[in-house]
mmCIF file of C-alpha atoms in Angstrom:
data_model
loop_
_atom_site.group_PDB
_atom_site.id
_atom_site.type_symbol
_atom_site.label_atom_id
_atom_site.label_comp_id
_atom_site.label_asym_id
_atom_site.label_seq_id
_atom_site.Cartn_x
_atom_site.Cartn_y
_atom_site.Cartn_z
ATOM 1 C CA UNK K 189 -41.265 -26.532 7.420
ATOM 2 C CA UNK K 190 -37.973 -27.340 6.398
ATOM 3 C CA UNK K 191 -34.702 -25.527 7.545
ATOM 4 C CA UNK K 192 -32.281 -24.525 5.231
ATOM 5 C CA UNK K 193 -28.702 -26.000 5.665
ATOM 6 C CA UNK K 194 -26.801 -23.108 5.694
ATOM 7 C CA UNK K 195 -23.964 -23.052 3.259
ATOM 8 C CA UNK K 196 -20.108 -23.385 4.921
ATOM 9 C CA UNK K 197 -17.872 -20.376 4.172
ATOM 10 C CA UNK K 198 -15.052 -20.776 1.987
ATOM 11 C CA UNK K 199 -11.755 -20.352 2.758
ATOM 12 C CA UNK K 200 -8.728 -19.968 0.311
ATOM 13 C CA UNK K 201 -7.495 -23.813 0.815
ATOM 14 C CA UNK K 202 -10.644 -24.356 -1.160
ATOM 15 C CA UNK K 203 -9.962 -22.480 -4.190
ATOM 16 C CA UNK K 204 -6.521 -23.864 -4.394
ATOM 17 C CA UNK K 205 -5.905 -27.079 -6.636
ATOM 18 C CA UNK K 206 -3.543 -30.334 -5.667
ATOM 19 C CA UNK K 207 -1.579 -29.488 -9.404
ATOM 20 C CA UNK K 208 1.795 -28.249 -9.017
ATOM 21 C CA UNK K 209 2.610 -24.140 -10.080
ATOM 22 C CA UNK K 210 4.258 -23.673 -12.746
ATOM 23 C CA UNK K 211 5.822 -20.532 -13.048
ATOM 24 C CA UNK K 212 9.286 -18.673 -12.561
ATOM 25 C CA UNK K 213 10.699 -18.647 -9.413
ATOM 26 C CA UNK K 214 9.951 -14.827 -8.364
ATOM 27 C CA UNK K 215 7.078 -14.584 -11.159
ATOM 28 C CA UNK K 216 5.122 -12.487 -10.138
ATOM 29 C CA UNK K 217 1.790 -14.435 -11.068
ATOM 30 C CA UNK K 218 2.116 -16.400 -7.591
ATOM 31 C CA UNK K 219 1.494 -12.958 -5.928
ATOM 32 C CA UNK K 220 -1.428 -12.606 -8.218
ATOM 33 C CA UNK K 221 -2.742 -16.258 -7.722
ATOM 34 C CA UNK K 222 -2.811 -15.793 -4.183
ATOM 35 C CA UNK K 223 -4.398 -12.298 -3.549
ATOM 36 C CA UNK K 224 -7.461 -14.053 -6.205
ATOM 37 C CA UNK K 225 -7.587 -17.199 -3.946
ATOM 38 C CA UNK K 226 -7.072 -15.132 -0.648
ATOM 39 C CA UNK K 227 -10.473 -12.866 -2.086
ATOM 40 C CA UNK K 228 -12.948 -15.469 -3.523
ATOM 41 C CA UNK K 229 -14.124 -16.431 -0.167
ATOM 42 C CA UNK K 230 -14.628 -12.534 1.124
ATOM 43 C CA UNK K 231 -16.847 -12.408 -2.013
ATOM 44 C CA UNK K 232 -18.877 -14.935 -0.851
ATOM 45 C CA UNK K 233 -19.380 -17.189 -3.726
ATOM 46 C CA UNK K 234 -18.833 -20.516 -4.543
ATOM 47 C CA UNK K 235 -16.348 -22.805 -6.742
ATOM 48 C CA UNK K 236 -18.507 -24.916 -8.461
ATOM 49 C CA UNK K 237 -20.511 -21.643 -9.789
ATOM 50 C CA UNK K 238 -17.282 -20.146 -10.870
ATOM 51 C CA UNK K 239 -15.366 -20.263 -14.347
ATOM 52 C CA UNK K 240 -11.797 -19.052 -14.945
ATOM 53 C CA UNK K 241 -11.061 -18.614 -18.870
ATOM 54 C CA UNK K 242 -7.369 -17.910 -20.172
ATOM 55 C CA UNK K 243 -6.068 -17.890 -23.793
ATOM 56 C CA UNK K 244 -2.204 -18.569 -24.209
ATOM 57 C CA UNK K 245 0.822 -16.936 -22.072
ATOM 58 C CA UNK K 246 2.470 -17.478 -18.969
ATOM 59 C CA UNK K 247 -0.681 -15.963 -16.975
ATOM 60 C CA UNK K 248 -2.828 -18.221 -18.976
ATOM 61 C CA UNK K 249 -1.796 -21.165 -16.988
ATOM 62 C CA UNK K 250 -4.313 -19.927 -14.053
ATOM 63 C CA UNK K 251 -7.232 -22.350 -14.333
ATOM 64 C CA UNK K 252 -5.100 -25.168 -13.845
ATOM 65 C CA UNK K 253 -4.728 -23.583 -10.161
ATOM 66 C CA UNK K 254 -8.055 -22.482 -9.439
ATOM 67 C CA UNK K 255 -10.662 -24.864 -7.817
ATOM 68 C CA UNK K 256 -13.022 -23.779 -10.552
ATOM 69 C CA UNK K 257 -14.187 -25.103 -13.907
ATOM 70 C CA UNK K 258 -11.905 -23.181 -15.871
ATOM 71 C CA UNK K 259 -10.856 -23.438 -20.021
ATOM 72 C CA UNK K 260 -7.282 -22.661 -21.277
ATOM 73 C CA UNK K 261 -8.253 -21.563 -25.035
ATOM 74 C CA UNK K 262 -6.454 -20.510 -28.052
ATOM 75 C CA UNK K 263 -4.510 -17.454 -28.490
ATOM 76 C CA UNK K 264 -6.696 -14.554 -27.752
ATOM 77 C CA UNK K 265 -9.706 -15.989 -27.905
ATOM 78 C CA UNK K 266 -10.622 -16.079 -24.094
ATOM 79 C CA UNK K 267 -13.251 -13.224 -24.533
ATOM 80 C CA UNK K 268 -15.402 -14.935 -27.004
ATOM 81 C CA UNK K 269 -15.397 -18.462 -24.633
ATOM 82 C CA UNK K 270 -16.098 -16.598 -21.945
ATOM 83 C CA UNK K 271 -18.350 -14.912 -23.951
ATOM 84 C CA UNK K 272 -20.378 -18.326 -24.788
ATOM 85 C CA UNK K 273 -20.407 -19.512 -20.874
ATOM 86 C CA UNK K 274 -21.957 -16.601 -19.968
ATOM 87 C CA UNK K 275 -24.821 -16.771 -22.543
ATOM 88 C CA UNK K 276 -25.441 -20.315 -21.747
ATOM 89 C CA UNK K 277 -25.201 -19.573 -18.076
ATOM 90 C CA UNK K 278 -25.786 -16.255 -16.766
ATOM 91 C CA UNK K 279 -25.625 -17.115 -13.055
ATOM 92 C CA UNK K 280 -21.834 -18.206 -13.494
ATOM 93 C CA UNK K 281 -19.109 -16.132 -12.292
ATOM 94 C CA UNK K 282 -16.834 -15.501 -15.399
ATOM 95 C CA UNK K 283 -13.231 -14.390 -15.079
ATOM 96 C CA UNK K 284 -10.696 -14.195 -17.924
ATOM 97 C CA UNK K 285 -7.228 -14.265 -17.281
ATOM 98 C CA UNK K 286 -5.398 -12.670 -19.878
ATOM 99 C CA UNK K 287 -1.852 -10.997 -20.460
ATOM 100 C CA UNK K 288 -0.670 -7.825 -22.201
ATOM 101 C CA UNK K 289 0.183 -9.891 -25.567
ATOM 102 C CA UNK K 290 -2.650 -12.210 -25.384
ATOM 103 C CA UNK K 291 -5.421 -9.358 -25.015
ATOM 104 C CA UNK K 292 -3.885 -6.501 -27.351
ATOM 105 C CA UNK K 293 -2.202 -8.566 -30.198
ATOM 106 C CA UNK K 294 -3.585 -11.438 -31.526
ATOM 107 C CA UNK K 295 -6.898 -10.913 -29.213
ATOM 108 C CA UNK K 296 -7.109 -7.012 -29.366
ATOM 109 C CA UNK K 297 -10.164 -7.231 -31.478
ATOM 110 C CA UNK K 298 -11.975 -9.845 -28.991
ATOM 111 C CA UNK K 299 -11.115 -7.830 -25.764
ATOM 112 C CA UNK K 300 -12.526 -4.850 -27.287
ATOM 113 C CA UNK K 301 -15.902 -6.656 -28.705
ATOM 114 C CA UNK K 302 -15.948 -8.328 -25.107
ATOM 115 C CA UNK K 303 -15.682 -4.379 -23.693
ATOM 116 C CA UNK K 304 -18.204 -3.033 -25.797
ATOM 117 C CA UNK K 305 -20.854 -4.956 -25.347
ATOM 118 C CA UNK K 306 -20.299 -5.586 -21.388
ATOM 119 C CA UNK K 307 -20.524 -9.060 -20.912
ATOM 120 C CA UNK K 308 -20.846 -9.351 -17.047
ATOM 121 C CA UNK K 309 -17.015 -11.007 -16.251
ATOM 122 C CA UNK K 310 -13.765 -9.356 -14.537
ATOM 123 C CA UNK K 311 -11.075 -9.353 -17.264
ATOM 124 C CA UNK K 312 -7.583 -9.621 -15.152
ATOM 125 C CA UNK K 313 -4.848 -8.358 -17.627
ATOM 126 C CA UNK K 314 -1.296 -9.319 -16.486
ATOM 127 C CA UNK K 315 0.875 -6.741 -17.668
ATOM 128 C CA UNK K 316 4.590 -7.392 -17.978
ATOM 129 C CA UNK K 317 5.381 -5.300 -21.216
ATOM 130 C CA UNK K 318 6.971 -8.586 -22.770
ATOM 131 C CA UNK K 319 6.525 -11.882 -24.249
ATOM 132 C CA UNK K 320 7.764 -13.995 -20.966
ATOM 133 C CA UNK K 321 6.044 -17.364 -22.030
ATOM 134 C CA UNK K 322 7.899 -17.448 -26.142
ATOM 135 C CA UNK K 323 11.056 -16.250 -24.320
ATOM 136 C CA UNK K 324 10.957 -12.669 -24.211
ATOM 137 C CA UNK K 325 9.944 -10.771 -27.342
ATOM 138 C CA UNK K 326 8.860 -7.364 -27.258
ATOM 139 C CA UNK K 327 4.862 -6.697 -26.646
ATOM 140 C CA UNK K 328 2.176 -3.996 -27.277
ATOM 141 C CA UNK K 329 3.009 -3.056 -24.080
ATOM 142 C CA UNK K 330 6.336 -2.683 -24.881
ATOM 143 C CA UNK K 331 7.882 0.657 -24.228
ATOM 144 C CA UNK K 332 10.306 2.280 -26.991
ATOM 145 C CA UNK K 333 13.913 1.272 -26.994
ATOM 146 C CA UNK K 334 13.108 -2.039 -25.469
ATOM 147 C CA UNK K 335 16.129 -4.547 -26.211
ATOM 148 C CA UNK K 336 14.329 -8.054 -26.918
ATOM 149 C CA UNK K 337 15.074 -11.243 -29.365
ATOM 150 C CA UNK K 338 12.975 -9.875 -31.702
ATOM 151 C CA UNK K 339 14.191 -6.532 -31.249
ATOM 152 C CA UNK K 340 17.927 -6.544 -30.669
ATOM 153 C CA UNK K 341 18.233 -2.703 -31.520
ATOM 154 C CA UNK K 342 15.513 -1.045 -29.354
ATOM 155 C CA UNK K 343 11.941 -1.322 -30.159
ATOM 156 C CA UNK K 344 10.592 1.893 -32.271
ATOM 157 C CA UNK K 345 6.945 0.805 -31.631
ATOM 158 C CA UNK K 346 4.764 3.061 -29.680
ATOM 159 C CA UNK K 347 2.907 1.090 -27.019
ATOM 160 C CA UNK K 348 -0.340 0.389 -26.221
ATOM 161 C CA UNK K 349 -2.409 1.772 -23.059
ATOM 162 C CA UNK K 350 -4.272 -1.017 -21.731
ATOM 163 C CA UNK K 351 -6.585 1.317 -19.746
ATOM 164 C CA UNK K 352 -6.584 3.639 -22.487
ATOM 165 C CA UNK K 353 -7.881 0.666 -24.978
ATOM 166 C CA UNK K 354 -10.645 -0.480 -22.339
ATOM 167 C CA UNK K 355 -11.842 3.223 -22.488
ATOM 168 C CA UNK K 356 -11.458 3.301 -26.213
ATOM 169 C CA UNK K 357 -13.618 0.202 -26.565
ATOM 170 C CA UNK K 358 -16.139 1.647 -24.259
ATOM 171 C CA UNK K 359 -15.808 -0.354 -20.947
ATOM 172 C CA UNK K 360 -17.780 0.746 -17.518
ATOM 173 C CA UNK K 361 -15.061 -0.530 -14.958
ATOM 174 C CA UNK K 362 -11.420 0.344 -15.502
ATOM 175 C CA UNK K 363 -9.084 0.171 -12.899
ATOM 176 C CA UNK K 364 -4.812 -0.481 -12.135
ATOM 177 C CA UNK K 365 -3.150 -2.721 -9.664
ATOM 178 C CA UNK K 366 0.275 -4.031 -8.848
ATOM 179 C CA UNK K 367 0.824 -7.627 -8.447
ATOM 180 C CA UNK K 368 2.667 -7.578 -5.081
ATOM 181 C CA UNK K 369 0.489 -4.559 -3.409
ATOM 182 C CA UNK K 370 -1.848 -5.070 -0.276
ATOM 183 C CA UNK K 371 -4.608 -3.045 -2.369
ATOM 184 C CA UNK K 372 -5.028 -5.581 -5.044
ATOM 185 C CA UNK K 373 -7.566 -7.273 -3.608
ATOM 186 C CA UNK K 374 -9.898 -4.469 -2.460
ATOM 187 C CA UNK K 375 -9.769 -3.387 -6.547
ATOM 188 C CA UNK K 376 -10.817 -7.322 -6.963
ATOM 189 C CA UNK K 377 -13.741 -6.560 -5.091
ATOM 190 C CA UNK K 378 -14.809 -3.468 -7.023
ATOM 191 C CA UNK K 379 -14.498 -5.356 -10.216
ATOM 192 C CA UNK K 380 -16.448 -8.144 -9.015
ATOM 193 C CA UNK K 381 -18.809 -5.664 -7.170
ATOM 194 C CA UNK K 382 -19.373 -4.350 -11.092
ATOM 195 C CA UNK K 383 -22.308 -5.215 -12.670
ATOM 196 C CA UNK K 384 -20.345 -5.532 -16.249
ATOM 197 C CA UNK K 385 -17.421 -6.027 -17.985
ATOM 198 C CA UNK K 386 -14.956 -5.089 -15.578
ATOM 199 C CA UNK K 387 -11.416 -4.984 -16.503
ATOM 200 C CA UNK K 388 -8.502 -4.339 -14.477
ATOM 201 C CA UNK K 389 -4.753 -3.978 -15.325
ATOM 202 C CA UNK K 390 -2.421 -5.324 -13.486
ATOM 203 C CA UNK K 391 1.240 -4.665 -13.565
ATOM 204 C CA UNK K 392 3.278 -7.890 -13.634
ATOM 205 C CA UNK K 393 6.795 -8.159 -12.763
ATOM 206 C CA UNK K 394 8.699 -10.675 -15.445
ATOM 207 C CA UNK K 395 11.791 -11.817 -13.623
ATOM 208 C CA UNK K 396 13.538 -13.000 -16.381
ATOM 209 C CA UNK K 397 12.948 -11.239 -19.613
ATOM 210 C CA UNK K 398 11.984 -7.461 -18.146
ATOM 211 C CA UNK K 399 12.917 -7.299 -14.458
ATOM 212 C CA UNK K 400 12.244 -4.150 -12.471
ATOM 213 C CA UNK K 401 10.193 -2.585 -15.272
ATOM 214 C CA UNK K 402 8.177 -1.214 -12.874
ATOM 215 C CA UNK K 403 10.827 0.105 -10.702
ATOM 216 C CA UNK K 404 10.260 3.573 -11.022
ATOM 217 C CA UNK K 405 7.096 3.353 -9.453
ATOM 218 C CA UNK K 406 7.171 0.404 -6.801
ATOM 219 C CA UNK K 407 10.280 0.533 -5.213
ATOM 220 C CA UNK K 408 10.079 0.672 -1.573
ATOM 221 C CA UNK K 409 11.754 4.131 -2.077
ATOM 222 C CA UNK K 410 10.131 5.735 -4.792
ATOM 223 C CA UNK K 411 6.363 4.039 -4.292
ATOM 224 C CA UNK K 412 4.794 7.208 -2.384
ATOM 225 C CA UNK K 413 6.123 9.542 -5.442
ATOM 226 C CA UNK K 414 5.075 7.686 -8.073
ATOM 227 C CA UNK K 415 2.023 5.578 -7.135
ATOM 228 C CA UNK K 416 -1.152 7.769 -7.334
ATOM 229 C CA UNK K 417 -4.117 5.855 -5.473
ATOM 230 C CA UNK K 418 -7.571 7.079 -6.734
ATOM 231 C CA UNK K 419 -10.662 6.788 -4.323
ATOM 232 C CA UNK K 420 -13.806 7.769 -5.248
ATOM 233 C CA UNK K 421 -14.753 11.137 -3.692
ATOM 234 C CA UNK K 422 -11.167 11.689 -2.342
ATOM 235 C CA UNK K 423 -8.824 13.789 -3.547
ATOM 236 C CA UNK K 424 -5.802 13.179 -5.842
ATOM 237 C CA UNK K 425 -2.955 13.402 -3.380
ATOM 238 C CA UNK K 426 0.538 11.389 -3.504
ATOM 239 C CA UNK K 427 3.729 11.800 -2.351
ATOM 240 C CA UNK K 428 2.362 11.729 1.252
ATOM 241 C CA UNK K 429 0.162 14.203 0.974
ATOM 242 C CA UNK K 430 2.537 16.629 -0.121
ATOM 243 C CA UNK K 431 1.328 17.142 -3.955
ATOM 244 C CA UNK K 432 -1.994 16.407 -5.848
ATOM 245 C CA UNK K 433 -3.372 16.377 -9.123
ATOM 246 C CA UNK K 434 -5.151 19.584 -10.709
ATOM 247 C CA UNK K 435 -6.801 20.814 -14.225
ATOM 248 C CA UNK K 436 -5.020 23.343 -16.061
ATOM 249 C CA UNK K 437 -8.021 24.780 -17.363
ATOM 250 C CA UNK K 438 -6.484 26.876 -20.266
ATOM 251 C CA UNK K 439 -5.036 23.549 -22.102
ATOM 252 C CA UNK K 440 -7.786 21.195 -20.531
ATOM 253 C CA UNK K 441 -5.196 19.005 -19.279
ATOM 254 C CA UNK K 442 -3.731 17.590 -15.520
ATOM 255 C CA UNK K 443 -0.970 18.632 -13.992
ATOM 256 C CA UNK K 444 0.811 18.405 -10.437
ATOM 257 C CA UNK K 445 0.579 20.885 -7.863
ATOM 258 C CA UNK K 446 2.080 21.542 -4.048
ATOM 259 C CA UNK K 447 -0.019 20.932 -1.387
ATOM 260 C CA UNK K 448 0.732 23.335 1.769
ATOM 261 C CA UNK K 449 -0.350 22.273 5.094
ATOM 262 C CA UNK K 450 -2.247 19.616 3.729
ATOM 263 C CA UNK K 451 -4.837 22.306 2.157
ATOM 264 C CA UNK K 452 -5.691 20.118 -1.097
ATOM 265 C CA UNK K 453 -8.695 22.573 -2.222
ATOM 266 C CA UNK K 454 -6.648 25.393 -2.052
ATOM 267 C CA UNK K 455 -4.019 24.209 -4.701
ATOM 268 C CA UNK K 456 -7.197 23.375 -6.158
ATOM 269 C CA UNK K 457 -6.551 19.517 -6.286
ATOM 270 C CA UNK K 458 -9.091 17.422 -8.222
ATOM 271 C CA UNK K 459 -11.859 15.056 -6.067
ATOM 272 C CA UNK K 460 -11.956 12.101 -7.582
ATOM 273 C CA UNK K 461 -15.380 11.083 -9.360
ATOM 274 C CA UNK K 462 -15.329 7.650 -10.735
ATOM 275 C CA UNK K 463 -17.975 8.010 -13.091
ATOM 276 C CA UNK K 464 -15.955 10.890 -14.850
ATOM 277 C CA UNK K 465 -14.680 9.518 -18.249
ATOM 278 C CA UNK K 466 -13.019 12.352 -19.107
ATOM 279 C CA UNK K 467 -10.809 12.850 -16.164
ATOM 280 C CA UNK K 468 -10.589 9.137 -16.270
ATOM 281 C CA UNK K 469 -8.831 9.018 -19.773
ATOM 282 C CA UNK K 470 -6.537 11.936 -18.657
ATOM 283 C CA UNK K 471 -5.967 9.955 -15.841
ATOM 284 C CA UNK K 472 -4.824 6.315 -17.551
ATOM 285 C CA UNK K 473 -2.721 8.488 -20.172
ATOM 286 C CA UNK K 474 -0.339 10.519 -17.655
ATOM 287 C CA UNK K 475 2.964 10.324 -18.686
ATOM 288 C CA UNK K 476 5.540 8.367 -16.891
ATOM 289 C CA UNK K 477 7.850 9.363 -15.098
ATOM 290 C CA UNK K 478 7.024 13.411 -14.827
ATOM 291 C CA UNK K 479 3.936 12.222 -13.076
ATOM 292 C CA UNK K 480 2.769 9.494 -10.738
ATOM 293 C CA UNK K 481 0.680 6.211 -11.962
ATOM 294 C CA UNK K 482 -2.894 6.384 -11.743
ATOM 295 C CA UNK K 483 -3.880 3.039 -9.558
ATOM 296 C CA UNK K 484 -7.373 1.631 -8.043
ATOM 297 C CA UNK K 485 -10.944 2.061 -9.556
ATOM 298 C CA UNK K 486 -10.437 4.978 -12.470
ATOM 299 C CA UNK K 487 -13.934 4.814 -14.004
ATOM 300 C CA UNK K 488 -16.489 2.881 -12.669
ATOM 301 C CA UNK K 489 -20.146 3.870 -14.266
ATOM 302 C CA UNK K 490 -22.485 0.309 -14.788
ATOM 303 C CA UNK K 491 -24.473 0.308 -18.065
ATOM 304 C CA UNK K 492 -27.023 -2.579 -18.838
ATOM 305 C CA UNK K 493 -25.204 -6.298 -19.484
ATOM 306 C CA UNK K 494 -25.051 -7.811 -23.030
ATOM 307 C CA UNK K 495 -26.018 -11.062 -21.717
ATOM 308 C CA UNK K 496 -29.380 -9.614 -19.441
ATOM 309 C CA UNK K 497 -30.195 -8.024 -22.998
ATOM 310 C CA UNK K 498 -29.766 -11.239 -24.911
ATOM 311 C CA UNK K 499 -31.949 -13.151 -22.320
ATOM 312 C CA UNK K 500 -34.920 -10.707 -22.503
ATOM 313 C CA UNK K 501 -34.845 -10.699 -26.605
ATOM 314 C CA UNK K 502 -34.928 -14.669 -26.448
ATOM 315 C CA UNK K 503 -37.525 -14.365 -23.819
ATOM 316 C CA UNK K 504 -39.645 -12.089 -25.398
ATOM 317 C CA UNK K 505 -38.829 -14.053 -28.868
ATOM 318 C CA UNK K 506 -40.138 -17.042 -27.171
ATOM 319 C CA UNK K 507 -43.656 -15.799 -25.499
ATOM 320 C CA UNK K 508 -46.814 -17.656 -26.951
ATOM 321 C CA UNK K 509 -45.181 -19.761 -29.223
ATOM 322 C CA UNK K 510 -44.764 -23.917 -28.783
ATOM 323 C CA UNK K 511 -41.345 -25.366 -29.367
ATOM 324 C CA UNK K 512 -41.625 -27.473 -32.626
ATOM 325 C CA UNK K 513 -38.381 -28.415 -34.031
ATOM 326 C CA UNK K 514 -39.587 -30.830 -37.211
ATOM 327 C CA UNK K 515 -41.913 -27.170 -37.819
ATOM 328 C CA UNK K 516 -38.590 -24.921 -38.129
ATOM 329 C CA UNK K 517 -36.927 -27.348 -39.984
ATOM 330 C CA UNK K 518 -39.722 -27.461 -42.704
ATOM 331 C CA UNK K 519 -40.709 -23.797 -42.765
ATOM 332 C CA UNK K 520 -39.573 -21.790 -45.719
ATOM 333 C CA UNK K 521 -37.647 -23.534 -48.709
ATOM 334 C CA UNK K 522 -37.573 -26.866 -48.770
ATOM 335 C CA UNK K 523 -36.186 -29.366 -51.665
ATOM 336 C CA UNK K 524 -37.205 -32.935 -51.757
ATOM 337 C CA UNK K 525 -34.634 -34.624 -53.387
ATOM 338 C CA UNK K 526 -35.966 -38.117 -55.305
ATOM 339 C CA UNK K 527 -33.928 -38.629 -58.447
ATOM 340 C CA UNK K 528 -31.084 -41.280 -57.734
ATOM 341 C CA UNK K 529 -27.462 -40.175 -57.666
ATOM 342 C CA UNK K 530 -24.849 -41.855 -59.889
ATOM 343 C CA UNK K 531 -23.614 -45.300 -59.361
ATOM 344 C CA UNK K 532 -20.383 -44.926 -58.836
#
């Protein structure tokens, strides 16, 4: 009997490619980039069995820097590629690198099509809340008042909820990250961990056009009061401990409460249950800036894939019958065309 060559560990030299990266000095993509490469090998697959899809944006650029196969696509329309390797081969590992324009604008209605029917990928939105790559036009994500070339007074647009959209559109796996954070890659491994579409938002700092957007909340000084870590079957504390998260039960909605002597189930804190989508929506839609951001795995509750249901119909389709391609093309109508056409 034959032994098995065991197969060499990866490391992250080998999901890095030779071409040079091409973004913003500060960008914070290259944080991104590296916390993907740095967790690819602790996932313990391989390169030539992965595929990185992107559509069009500064984030979009990530195949080229991925030791993958990998397709940069057309605006928006990463989902439905993606959507195409996966049916032709559902052993590949599909991600889709997308950004906060690129998913909810021009590609809103393929992200949510791509959600609702669960395609088995990890959707990586890079949220910046502008347009960094056409120089700096406001986004979906953009919040109101936001000063850009296209909106020189203040944008009056309400914006979108990422998280709130991937509910919306019925996704299994939502969950928030910050680019720079030493969690990131432990909510990569959920996602991937997901048997589904998992998608994951993750905030983006834009240098140029929209620096410190996200200052409120990840500031060295202002991180433990407004970053609000979810863990499944742990309490919603922040701020060190010091406050939590609770239900008002008389207007069915969350609010904050003091936590004395660490006592969380006395002030009647909420225990985190990942495979609440209730909580979870309350959860992505806090409001910022009176309360803390909702970060890690918010709902994470695996339903059948679209692609497993597409191979079993073809499969079952398929039993007891003998491929015969001149017999399709004959069945049904058929025209047999003699007379001559018109000389010209």
């Amino acid at each position: 009997m034959n032994d098995m060559t065991p197969i060499a560990k990866t490391t992250p030299k080998d999901w890095e490619t030779d071409q040079e990266v091409r973004w913003c000095p500060g960008c914070g993509d290259y944080a991104i980039l590296k916390a993907v490469q740095r967790t690819m090998p602790e996932l313990g697959v391989r390169p030539e069995n992965t595929v990185f899809v992107s559509g069009i944006g500064c984030s979009s650029r990530f195949p080229y820097y991925m030791e993958t196969y990998g397709f940069h696509t057309i605006h928006g329309r990463a989902p439905a590629v993606a959507t195409g390797v996966k049916l032709a081969n559902p052993d590949l590992d599909v991600w889709i690198i997308t950004g906060d324009g690129d998913a909810l604008s021009i590609g809103g209605n393929h992200t949510m099509h791509l959600l609702r029917r669960n395609l088995d990928c990890q959707v990586l939105l890079f949220n910046n809340e502008i347009y960094g790559l056409t120089k700096g036009q406001y986004s979906p994500t953009s919040r109101v008042g936001t000063r850009s070339p296209s909106t020189p007074f203040g944008s009056v647009d309400r914006p979108a909820s990422p998280c709130a959209f991937a509910l919306g559109s019925g996704a299994r796996f939502v969950a928030r990250a910050i680019d720079v954070n030493k969690n990131l890659p432990s909510v990569l491994k959920a996602a991937h961990a997901h048997k589904g579409a998992s998608f994951i938002e993750i905030y983006q700092n834009c240098i140029v056009y929209n620096d410190d957007v996200f200052a409120s909340f990840t500031d060295k000084d202002k991180a433990q009061a407004g970053q609000l870590w979810v863990e499944h079957g742990q309490p919603l504390l922040f701020a060190g401990g010091t406050k939590g998260i609770a239900l008002d039960q008389e207007r069915l909605v969350l609010k904050i409460v003091d936590v004395v002597d660490g006592d969380w189930a006395a002030a009647k804190v909420i225990v985190h249950d990942q495979t609440n989508r209730a909580v979870a929506h309350m959860l992505v839609e806090l409001p910022l800036g009176t309360f803390p951001v909702a970060l890690g795995v918010i709902y994470n509750d695996p339903a059948p894939t679209f692609e497993s249901a597409v191979v079993a119909q073809n499969k079952q389709a398929s039993e007891g019958k003998k491929p015969d391609l001149q017999k399709l093309l004959s069945q049904g109508q058929t025209w047999q065309v003699e007379k001559q056409p018109h000389a010209m």
